[in-house]
Amino acid sequence: NAGVTQTPKFRILKIGQSMTLQCAQDMNHNYMYWYRQDPGMGLKLIYYSVGAGITDKGEVPNGYNVSRSTTEDFPLRLELAAPSQTSVYFCAIRPGGGELFFGEGSRLTVL
Amino acid sequence: GENVEQHPSTLSVQEGDSAVIKCTYSDSASNYFPWYKQELGKRPQLIIDIRSNVGEKKDQRIAVTLNKTAKHFSLHITETQPEDSAVYFCAPLLPAGNMLTFGGGTRLMVKP
């Protein structure tokens, strides 16, 4: 494990609520990513960051926001949660060689 | 970003048989070709990778082959075992590429 910590592990939200998924790393890597994985499906890139202060949209950014004020943290914000955002969210870091190291995931249910 | 496709989407084999999963990509500049394995309820983890200056790489029962001309690379698993049952993903990377796109995944089921 390359030291990627995601919190919370599980969360249930009501429609319209907001929340932040936290992702922290302890190895000072620049590249960080947020993916979502719907049941039985593949990994879709939501947002990514190449360093503090720099973020960019991935394949499915709508309904989400991110910030990268420090190298260590890359929080993902959900505004006005919808049932379509029910998913498992993975944060990942890329130390630079190409390989991605994933956190354990955050399972979100929107009811 | 890169257009990445995997085939087949599901694969069922008998224990001891071989399995092959293919990943095609769109950008000929891609130079890093990994395969990830995701067991049920777990996070994806790298199992093998290859760089563009190498045609094949082997690690015990798994191997990856690269065909840069045809823009595809393949995962080969020999002597499959039940613990190989998982979903496998490819995610080719461009040099200085930042946006990492995954293939749709292949669910491998190994029947004992």
PDB file of N, CA, C and O in Angstrom, chain A residues 42-70:
ATOM      1  N   GLY A  42     -16.978  -0.610 -14.937  1.00  0.00           N
ATOM      2  CA  GLY A  42     -15.577  -0.210 -14.928  1.00  0.00           C
ATOM      3  C   GLY A  42     -15.321   1.061 -14.142  1.00  0.00           C
ATOM      4  O   GLY A  42     -16.208   1.608 -13.486  1.00  0.00           O
ATOM      5  N   LEU A  43     -14.103   1.530 -14.230  1.00  0.00           N
ATOM      6  CA  LEU A  43     -13.649   2.713 -13.503  1.00  0.00           C
ATOM      7  C   LEU A  43     -13.738   3.934 -14.415  1.00  0.00           C
ATOM      8  O   LEU A  43     -13.158   3.953 -15.501  1.00  0.00           O
ATOM      9  N   LYS A  44     -14.448   4.948 -13.936  1.00  0.00           N
ATOM     10  CA  LYS A  44     -14.596   6.190 -14.704  1.00  0.00           C
ATOM     11  C   LYS A  44     -13.900   7.319 -13.969  1.00  0.00           C
ATOM     12  O   LYS A  44     -14.135   7.535 -12.779  1.00  0.00           O
ATOM     13  N   LEU A  45     -13.076   8.072 -14.678  1.00  0.00           N
ATOM     14  CA  LEU A  45     -12.314   9.156 -14.083  1.00  0.00           C
ATOM     15  C   LEU A  45     -13.193  10.375 -13.878  1.00  0.00           C
ATOM     16  O   LEU A  45     -13.823  10.862 -14.817  1.00  0.00           O
ATOM     17  N   ILE A  46     -13.215  10.891 -12.647  1.00  0.00           N
ATOM     18  CA  ILE A  46     -14.036  12.056 -12.329  1.00  0.00           C
ATOM     19  C   ILE A  46     -13.204  13.335 -12.446  1.00  0.00           C
ATOM     20  O   ILE A  46     -13.525  14.239 -13.205  1.00  0.00           O
ATOM     21  N   TYR A  47     -12.144  13.407 -11.665  1.00  0.00           N
ATOM     22  CA  TYR A  47     -11.212  14.530 -11.671  1.00  0.00           C
ATOM     23  C   TYR A  47      -9.810  14.000 -11.386  1.00  0.00           C
ATOM     24  O   TYR A  47      -9.644  12.924 -10.809  1.00  0.00           O
ATOM     25  N   TYR A  48      -8.816  14.788 -11.778  1.00  0.00           N
ATOM     26  CA  TYR A  48      -7.466  14.451 -11.415  1.00  0.00           C
ATOM     27  C   TYR A  48      -6.673  15.729 -11.143  1.00  0.00           C
ATOM     28  O   TYR A  48      -7.116  16.837 -11.471  1.00  0.00           O
ATOM     29  N   SER A  49      -5.497  15.544 -10.531  1.00  0.00           N
ATOM     30  CA  SER A  49      -4.668  16.683 -10.174  1.00  0.00           C
ATOM     31  C   SER A  49      -3.204  16.312 -10.405  1.00  0.00           C
ATOM     32  O   SER A  49      -2.784  15.204 -10.075  1.00  0.00           O
ATOM     33  N   VAL A  50      -2.456  17.251 -10.952  1.00  0.00           N
ATOM     34  CA  VAL A  50      -1.028  17.001 -11.208  1.00  0.00           C
ATOM     35  C   VAL A  50      -0.145  17.724 -10.215  1.00  0.00           C
ATOM     36  O   VAL A  50       1.084  17.721 -10.349  1.00  0.00           O
ATOM     37  N   GLY A  51      -0.760  18.346  -9.222  1.00  0.00           N
ATOM     38  CA  GLY A  51       0.005  19.009  -8.178  1.00  0.00           C
ATOM     39  C   GLY A  51      -0.876  19.987  -7.430  1.00  0.00           C
ATOM     40  O   GLY A  51      -2.001  20.285  -7.844  1.00  0.00           O
ATOM     41  N   ALA A  52      -0.353  20.488  -6.327  1.00  0.00           N
ATOM     42  CA  ALA A  52      -1.112  21.440  -5.515  1.00  0.00           C
ATOM     43  C   ALA A  52      -1.540  22.630  -6.359  1.00  0.00           C
ATOM     44  O   ALA A  52      -0.734  23.190  -7.113  1.00  0.00           O
ATOM     45  N   GLY A  53      -2.820  22.981  -6.250  1.00  0.00           N
ATOM     46  CA  GLY A  53      -3.362  24.114  -6.977  1.00  0.00           C
ATOM     47  C   GLY A  53      -3.791  23.839  -8.402  1.00  0.00           C
ATOM     48  O   GLY A  53      -4.315  24.724  -9.082  1.00  0.00           O
ATOM     49  N   ILE A  54      -3.598  22.584  -8.868  1.00  0.00           N
ATOM     50  CA  ILE A  54      -3.914  22.249 -10.265  1.00  0.00           C
ATOM     51  C   ILE A  54      -4.867  21.056 -10.296  1.00  0.00           C
ATOM     52  O   ILE A  54      -4.535  19.975  -9.784  1.00  0.00           O
ATOM     53  N   THR A  55      -6.049  21.266 -10.875  1.00  0.00           N
ATOM     54  CA  THR A  55      -6.994  20.163 -11.035  1.00  0.00           C
ATOM     55  C   THR A  55      -7.573  20.204 -12.439  1.00  0.00           C
ATOM     56  O   THR A  55      -7.557  21.260 -13.095  1.00  0.00           O
ATOM     57  N   ASP A  56      -8.088  19.066 -12.881  1.00  0.00           N
ATOM     58  CA  ASP A  56      -8.662  19.015 -14.222  1.00  0.00           C
ATOM     59  C   ASP A  56      -9.763  17.960 -14.284  1.00  0.00           C
ATOM     60  O   ASP A  56      -9.751  17.002 -13.496  1.00  0.00           O
ATOM     61  N   LYS A  57     -10.715  18.174 -15.205  1.00  0.00           N
ATOM     62  CA  LYS A  57     -11.841  17.273 -15.336  1.00  0.00           C
ATOM     63  C   LYS A  57     -11.434  15.980 -16.021  1.00  0.00           C
ATOM     64  O   LYS A  57     -10.580  15.976 -16.913  1.00  0.00           O
ATOM     65  N   GLY A  58     -12.117  14.906 -15.610  1.00  0.00           N
ATOM     66  CA  GLY A  58     -11.947  13.631 -16.273  1.00  0.00           C
ATOM     67  C   GLY A  58     -13.135  13.346 -17.174  1.00  0.00           C
ATOM     68  O   GLY A  58     -13.679  14.252 -17.806  1.00  0.00           O
ATOM     69  N   GLU A  59     -13.559  12.080 -17.215  1.00  0.00           N
ATOM     70  CA  GLU A  59     -14.646  11.661 -18.116  1.00  0.00           C
ATOM     71  C   GLU A  59     -16.030  12.038 -17.592  1.00  0.00           C
ATOM     72  O   GLU A  59     -16.942  12.308 -18.376  1.00  0.00           O
ATOM     73  N   VAL A  60     -16.213  12.015 -16.264  1.00  0.00           N
ATOM     74  CA  VAL A  60     -17.552  12.194 -15.692  1.00  0.00           C
ATOM     75  C   VAL A  60     -17.531  13.204 -14.545  1.00  0.00           C
ATOM     76  O   VAL A  60     -17.841  12.877 -13.396  1.00  0.00           O
ATOM     77  N   PRO A  61     -17.221  14.479 -14.801  1.00  0.00           N
ATOM     78  CA  PRO A  61     -17.066  15.438 -13.700  1.00  0.00           C
ATOM     79  C   PRO A  61     -18.365  16.058 -13.183  1.00  0.00           C
ATOM     80  O   PRO A  61     -18.371  16.653 -12.089  1.00  0.00           O
ATOM     81  N   ASN A  62     -19.453  15.934 -13.949  1.00  0.00           N
ATOM     82  CA  ASN A  62     -20.678  16.644 -13.577  1.00  0.00           C
ATOM     83  C   ASN A  62     -21.216  16.181 -12.233  1.00  0.00           C
ATOM     84  O   ASN A  62     -21.365  14.990 -11.970  1.00  0.00           O
ATOM     85  N   GLY A  63     -21.533  17.155 -11.373  1.00  0.00           N
ATOM     86  CA  GLY A  63     -22.068  16.851 -10.054  1.00  0.00           C
ATOM     87  C   GLY A  63     -21.009  16.772  -8.964  1.00  0.00           C
ATOM     88  O   GLY A  63     -21.325  16.514  -7.804  1.00  0.00           O
ATOM     89  N   TYR A  64     -19.745  17.002  -9.365  1.00  0.00           N
ATOM     90  CA  TYR A  64     -18.624  16.900  -8.421  1.00  0.00           C
ATOM     91  C   TYR A  64     -17.730  18.131  -8.511  1.00  0.00           C
ATOM     92  O   TYR A  64     -17.692  18.799  -9.529  1.00  0.00           O
ATOM     93  N   ASN A  65     -17.011  18.374  -7.416  1.00  0.00           N
ATOM     94  CA  ASN A  65     -15.979  19.387  -7.407  1.00  0.00           C
ATOM     95  C   ASN A  65     -14.789  18.879  -6.606  1.00  0.00           C
ATOM     96  O   ASN A  65     -14.957  18.059  -5.704  1.00  0.00           O
ATOM     97  N   VAL A  66     -13.618  19.389  -6.935  1.00  0.00           N
ATOM     98  CA  VAL A  66     -12.418  19.001  -6.192  1.00  0.00           C
ATOM     99  C   VAL A  66     -11.608  20.242  -5.883  1.00  0.00           C
ATOM    100  O   VAL A  66     -11.807  21.310  -6.459  1.00  0.00           O
ATOM    101  N   SER A  67     -10.670  20.065  -4.966  1.00  0.00           N
ATOM    102  CA  SER A  67      -9.693  21.098  -4.664  1.00  0.00           C
ATOM    103  C   SER A  67      -8.384  20.400  -4.321  1.00  0.00           C
ATOM    104  O   SER A  67      -8.378  19.225  -3.940  1.00  0.00           O
ATOM    105  N   ARG A  68      -7.279  21.121  -4.480  1.00  0.00           N
ATOM    106  CA  ARG A  68      -5.961  20.550  -4.137  1.00  0.00           C
ATOM    107  C   ARG A  68      -5.111  21.693  -3.567  1.00  0.00           C
ATOM    108  O   ARG A  68      -4.203  22.206  -4.184  1.00  0.00           O
ATOM    109  N   SER A  69      -5.452  22.045  -2.343  1.00  0.00           N
ATOM    110  CA  SER A  69      -4.734  23.150  -1.704  1.00  0.00           C
ATOM    111  C   SER A  69      -3.387  22.687  -1.152  1.00  0.00           C
ATOM    112  O   SER A  69      -2.475  23.506  -0.968  1.00  0.00           O
ATOM    113  N   THR A  70      -3.243  21.397  -0.901  1.00  0.00           N
ATOM    114  CA  THR A  70      -1.966  20.850  -0.439  1.00  0.00           C
ATOM    115  C   THR A  70      -1.621  19.621  -1.276  1.00  0.00           C
ATOM    116  O   THR A  70      -2.488  19.044  -1.922  1.00  0.00           O
TER     117      THR A  70
END
